XYZ file of C-alpha atoms in Angstrom:
136
model
C 0.000 0.000 0.000
C 2.955 2.328 0.491
C 4.193 1.927 -3.083
C 1.634 1.101 -5.748
C 3.082 -0.272 -9.012
C 0.899 1.827 -11.317
C 1.758 4.879 -13.389
C 0.745 8.380 -12.398
C -2.969 8.850 -12.968
C -3.540 5.210 -13.834
C -6.278 4.290 -11.338
C -9.899 5.470 -11.238
C -10.577 4.643 -7.582
C -8.968 3.266 -4.434
C -10.850 1.625 -1.574
C -8.906 1.022 1.638
C -10.868 -0.610 4.449
C -9.132 -0.935 7.811
C -5.715 -0.471 6.238
C -4.504 3.053 6.955
C -4.364 2.505 10.729
C -1.799 -0.261 10.076
C 0.607 2.209 8.460
C 2.961 4.122 10.723
C 1.931 7.644 11.609
C 5.324 8.653 10.232
C 4.422 7.191 6.812
C 0.771 8.252 6.574
C 1.319 11.434 4.547
C 3.651 9.755 2.058
C 1.278 6.804 1.685
C -1.674 9.102 0.997
C 0.457 11.063 -1.493
C 1.225 7.774 -3.255
C -2.468 6.955 -3.452
C -3.137 10.441 -4.829
C -0.334 10.017 -7.383
C -1.824 6.884 -8.939
C -5.368 8.260 -9.086
C -6.653 9.784 -12.296
C -7.759 13.419 -12.184
C -11.051 13.443 -10.257
C -10.287 9.886 -9.112
C -11.908 8.850 -5.862
C -10.401 7.530 -2.654
C -12.611 5.826 -0.070
C -11.132 5.016 3.326
C -12.660 3.155 6.262
C -10.766 3.449 9.576
C -11.683 3.073 13.251
C -12.986 6.300 14.806
C -10.460 7.095 17.524
C -12.752 9.672 19.115
C -15.565 7.083 19.377
C -13.156 4.495 20.832
C -11.800 6.953 23.423
C -15.282 7.988 24.550
C -16.541 4.387 24.801
C -13.356 3.285 26.571
C -13.696 6.006 29.215
C -17.456 5.533 29.663
C -16.989 1.807 30.249
C -13.865 2.186 32.388
C -15.201 5.006 34.588
C -18.937 4.386 34.656
C -19.320 0.747 33.528
C -21.570 1.901 30.643
C -22.214 -0.626 27.898
C -20.170 -0.212 24.744
C -23.065 -1.579 22.680
C -21.019 -4.077 20.703
C -21.115 -7.873 20.745
C -17.468 -7.949 19.661
C -16.184 -5.332 22.114
C -17.903 -5.765 25.461
C -15.657 -3.767 27.782
C -12.787 -1.288 27.879
C -10.224 -4.091 27.769
C -11.739 -5.393 24.513
C -11.516 -1.866 23.094
C -7.738 -2.016 23.368
C -7.956 -4.030 20.136
C -9.350 -0.942 18.402
C -6.374 1.086 19.638
C -3.582 -1.432 19.123
C -4.911 -4.056 16.690
C -5.417 -7.775 17.307
C -1.688 -8.543 17.172
C -2.269 -12.227 16.381
C -0.043 -12.130 13.299
C 2.467 -9.832 11.594
C 0.749 -6.724 10.273
C -2.112 -6.881 12.783
C -0.767 -3.929 14.751
C -2.334 -0.495 14.627
C 0.300 2.172 14.173
C -1.993 5.157 13.849
C -5.430 6.378 14.827
C -7.762 8.919 13.269
C -10.450 11.395 14.180
C -12.500 13.267 11.596
C -10.225 16.272 12.065
C -6.922 14.395 11.821
C -7.995 12.320 8.816
C -9.213 15.392 6.940
C -5.940 17.191 7.688
C -3.909 14.206 6.426
C -5.941 13.967 3.218
C -5.586 17.701 2.516
C -1.846 17.548 3.152
C -1.573 14.705 0.624
C -3.326 16.773 -2.065
C -6.903 15.514 -1.925
C -9.875 17.819 -2.454
C -13.626 17.540 -1.887
C -13.153 15.597 1.327
C -16.217 14.205 3.066
C -15.887 12.166 6.269
C -18.850 10.471 7.910
C -19.043 8.768 11.284
C -20.898 5.441 11.348
C -21.006 2.078 13.095
C -19.610 -0.921 11.187
C -20.430 -4.632 11.167
C -18.459 -5.206 14.393
C -20.535 -2.497 16.061
C -17.616 -0.121 16.448
C -17.367 3.488 15.411
C -15.633 4.073 12.115
C -14.895 6.943 9.781
C -15.758 6.629 6.103
C -13.788 9.200 4.129
C -14.420 10.025 0.486
C -11.892 12.258 -1.197
C -11.298 13.347 -4.769
C -7.929 14.023 -6.382
């Protein structure tokens, strides 16, 4: 994902689901620039990443007040550590970055994307995620 073997402007769209959080925060900008490079003019990037703000709020609510997280997969604050750090069962299953709407939008702008729209939603695992759509 850091180096895509396609020419400049050779791809119409990129979809990256639960990938960007596995790339080091130090490499995020360069990775997004690479994705922008291979996209055609007006090409579309769609990203799905865990919502760090959602995870922080749910972690603290459960830890401090024992409030339900509302997920069958993540029942308590200890389970939510997987959202922060990844499952770590195999190489590559480590989270090296986290995103809020604000930080993801800033990273996409810095990489050269325009028309950025980021929505908060709940995914199939009943965790908060960000779905970003950006145009080159």
